[in-house]
């Protein structure tokens, strides 16, 4: 299975940008980079995904390295509601997602 | 619109009993996934359906676990002779598919407690 490496935890101040890193040095050509997050006591929710180019949506931005061996999820202005575990996942097609331990993001008011 | 729904939301059962967990995916979603999450742990993949067939059952932890999907819609996860280690939150997700990496929409989960 393609694997990702993320820091266990990160902390951010409210209303500041947050950059969540992910390493995936063994990514294959067909793997998409997906980000999901899980708020406390809820199921995971989709954040963003990309293949090669940087992606933006209403929730976040995804910056993908040119060699695709790493990526960064960017939350432009962290809010208290963004406190969650963020998962970086590689998957091709609609195969099942393999969740690692993710990064626990704490947001300080 | 309606999201993925699961029932029951909570289930407490005695060790050795059988349980059935239900998942109603989003209408029109052909792919359906079951995961479970033990307390304080990450999500563990169990089984994946494309339509009514299950091309990937690799995550089922033992032969006590089975799942079916009928009419390309509702799915039921059955656990026979439950054990205490089966206690977890069981999550269902659905997505459009196959082909492109469509996002998976997760339900609220069923919290199973085996006493």
XYZ file of C-alpha atoms in Angstrom:
224
model
C 0.000 0.000 0.000
C 1.177 3.539 -0.723
C 1.977 5.167 2.599
C 2.038 8.711 3.913
C 3.901 10.309 6.794
C 2.399 13.156 8.811
C 3.343 14.858 12.073
C 1.359 13.524 15.013
C 0.151 16.939 16.094
C 0.264 20.634 15.270
C -0.979 23.768 16.916
C -2.182 27.009 15.418
C -3.558 30.301 16.619
C -7.037 31.242 15.537
C -7.261 33.286 12.332
C -3.720 32.399 11.294
C -2.812 30.196 8.311
C -1.972 26.559 8.920
C 0.284 24.412 6.742
C -0.164 20.681 7.305
C 2.624 18.663 5.661
C 2.487 15.154 4.232
C 5.289 13.030 2.805
C 4.526 10.289 0.291
C 7.816 9.348 -1.308
C 6.494 6.047 -2.738
C 3.544 7.611 -4.568
C 2.711 5.966 -7.896
C 1.651 7.685 -11.094
C -2.023 6.794 -10.627
C -2.279 7.823 -6.973
C -4.355 10.841 -6.088
C -3.567 12.739 -2.895
C -6.658 13.007 -0.705
C -7.211 14.943 2.498
C -9.979 14.154 4.931
C -10.565 15.465 8.406
C -12.405 14.099 11.403
C -13.928 16.452 13.914
C -14.484 15.143 17.443
C -17.239 12.528 17.658
C -18.003 12.713 13.933
C -17.263 10.657 10.840
C -14.529 11.848 8.490
C -15.315 14.527 5.947
C -13.680 15.203 2.618
C -11.464 18.269 2.414
C -9.695 18.259 -0.949
C -7.842 16.061 -3.417
C -5.392 16.506 -6.279
C -3.145 14.682 -8.699
C -0.354 16.968 -9.905
C -1.493 20.572 -9.907
C -2.258 22.708 -6.880
C -5.947 22.771 -6.003
C -8.169 25.281 -4.246
C -11.674 24.942 -2.881
C -13.802 26.726 -0.324
C -12.304 24.756 2.540
C -8.599 24.709 1.783
C -5.755 24.679 -0.714
C -3.552 21.756 -1.642
C 0.011 22.416 -2.719
C 1.702 19.457 -4.408
C 5.455 19.260 -4.864
C 6.709 19.028 -8.422
C 8.022 15.482 -7.843
C 4.738 14.602 -6.053
C 6.630 13.124 -3.112
C 5.116 15.581 -0.677
C 2.134 17.866 -0.342
C 0.818 20.515 2.012
C -2.745 21.215 3.044
C -3.241 24.912 3.663
C -6.014 26.323 5.816
C -5.918 30.031 5.118
C -7.438 31.209 8.389
C -7.818 28.639 11.127
C -10.972 28.750 13.195
C -11.846 26.824 16.333
C -14.071 24.638 14.180
C -11.010 23.481 12.226
C -9.667 21.603 15.246
C -9.674 18.015 14.027
C -7.514 15.094 12.933
C -6.372 15.613 9.351
C -5.606 12.582 7.219
C -3.461 12.584 4.076
C -4.287 9.511 1.984
C -3.082 8.137 -1.344
C -5.613 6.282 -3.456
C -6.226 5.546 -7.117
C -9.689 5.324 -8.619
C -12.379 4.785 -6.014
C -10.477 2.234 -4.005
C -11.035 2.113 -0.259
C -9.196 4.740 1.729
C -6.378 3.601 4.001
C -6.363 5.910 7.005
C -3.148 6.406 8.954
C -2.929 8.198 12.288
C -3.190 11.675 10.756
C -2.232 15.006 12.307
C -4.201 16.270 15.277
C -4.617 20.020 14.792
C -5.308 22.155 17.842
C -6.498 25.739 17.353
C -5.899 28.230 20.122
C -8.251 31.149 20.584
C -30.014 16.661 0.241
C -29.963 13.533 2.395
C -26.581 12.222 3.380
C -25.462 8.745 4.379
C -27.557 7.427 7.229
C -26.794 4.581 9.606
C -28.867 2.737 12.136
C -28.918 2.198 14.984
C -26.817 5.090 16.237
C -25.951 3.108 19.357
C -26.101 -0.597 20.064
C -25.279 -2.372 23.290
C -25.198 -6.142 23.082
C -24.079 -9.055 25.185
C -21.048 -11.076 24.222
C -22.028 -13.955 21.965
C -25.082 -12.277 20.431
C -25.402 -11.409 16.739
C -25.862 -7.810 15.587
C -26.889 -6.163 12.334
C -25.815 -2.679 11.380
C -27.521 -0.832 8.539
C -26.259 1.749 6.074
C -28.342 3.818 3.659
C -26.018 5.446 1.129
C -26.663 8.609 -0.817
C -29.060 7.929 -3.673
C -27.195 7.185 -6.878
C -23.906 6.317 -5.213
C -22.749 2.960 -6.543
C -19.750 2.509 -4.241
C -20.223 1.736 -0.553
C -17.580 1.201 2.121
C -17.547 -0.051 5.696
C -14.877 1.052 8.175
C -14.552 0.750 11.921
C -12.819 2.901 14.490
C -11.887 1.600 17.906
C -11.614 4.070 20.773
C -8.714 6.449 20.197
C -7.611 4.614 17.067
C -7.608 5.374 13.369
C -10.113 4.064 10.867
C -9.819 0.474 9.702
C -11.215 -0.569 6.308
C -13.553 -3.573 6.405
C -15.281 -4.117 3.037
C -16.114 -2.319 -0.203
C -19.109 -2.767 -2.530
C -19.423 -1.720 -6.137
C -23.098 -2.157 -6.866
C -24.140 -5.364 -5.125
C -20.807 -7.123 -5.431
C -17.915 -6.886 -3.007
C -14.621 -6.841 -4.920
C -12.652 -6.197 -1.755
C -13.396 -8.037 1.483
C -9.817 -7.988 2.631
C -10.464 -5.952 5.756
C -13.016 -8.224 7.391
C -11.263 -9.282 10.626
C -12.778 -12.767 10.895
C -15.440 -15.045 9.431
C -17.828 -13.751 12.098
C -18.134 -10.597 9.998
C -20.201 -10.508 6.826
C -21.909 -7.855 4.751
C -24.381 -7.677 1.940
C -25.850 -5.046 -0.268
C -29.159 -5.352 -2.058
C -30.616 -3.366 -4.936
C -27.393 -1.396 -5.186
C -28.519 0.605 -2.192
C -28.892 -0.435 1.454
C -26.096 -2.454 3.040
C -26.100 -4.546 6.191
C -23.012 -5.475 8.196
C -23.575 -8.527 10.379
C -21.364 -9.573 13.254
C -22.035 -13.046 14.629
C -21.150 -14.183 18.138
C -19.915 -10.741 19.118
C -16.778 -10.382 21.204
C -15.678 -7.492 23.392
C -12.960 -6.566 20.904
C -15.718 -5.865 18.369
C -16.670 -2.763 20.367
C -16.050 0.213 18.091
C -17.749 2.833 15.965
C -18.734 1.332 12.624
C -18.732 3.875 9.820
C -20.268 3.597 6.396
C -19.351 5.760 3.410
C -20.576 6.025 -0.153
C -19.324 7.610 -3.339
C -20.031 7.882 -7.053
C -17.974 5.362 -8.929
C -16.114 3.598 -10.343
C -13.298 5.331 -12.114
C -12.529 8.804 -10.916
C -11.534 9.393 -7.291
C -14.876 10.724 -6.110
C -15.047 11.910 -2.531
C -16.428 9.538 0.046
C -19.319 10.759 2.153
C -19.394 9.272 5.635
C -22.375 8.529 7.808
C -22.512 9.361 11.528
C -21.594 5.824 12.517
C -23.006 3.139 14.794
C -21.394 2.877 18.198
C -21.310 -0.801 19.148
C -20.628 -1.814 22.725
C -20.238 -5.485 23.559
C -20.589 -6.230 27.260
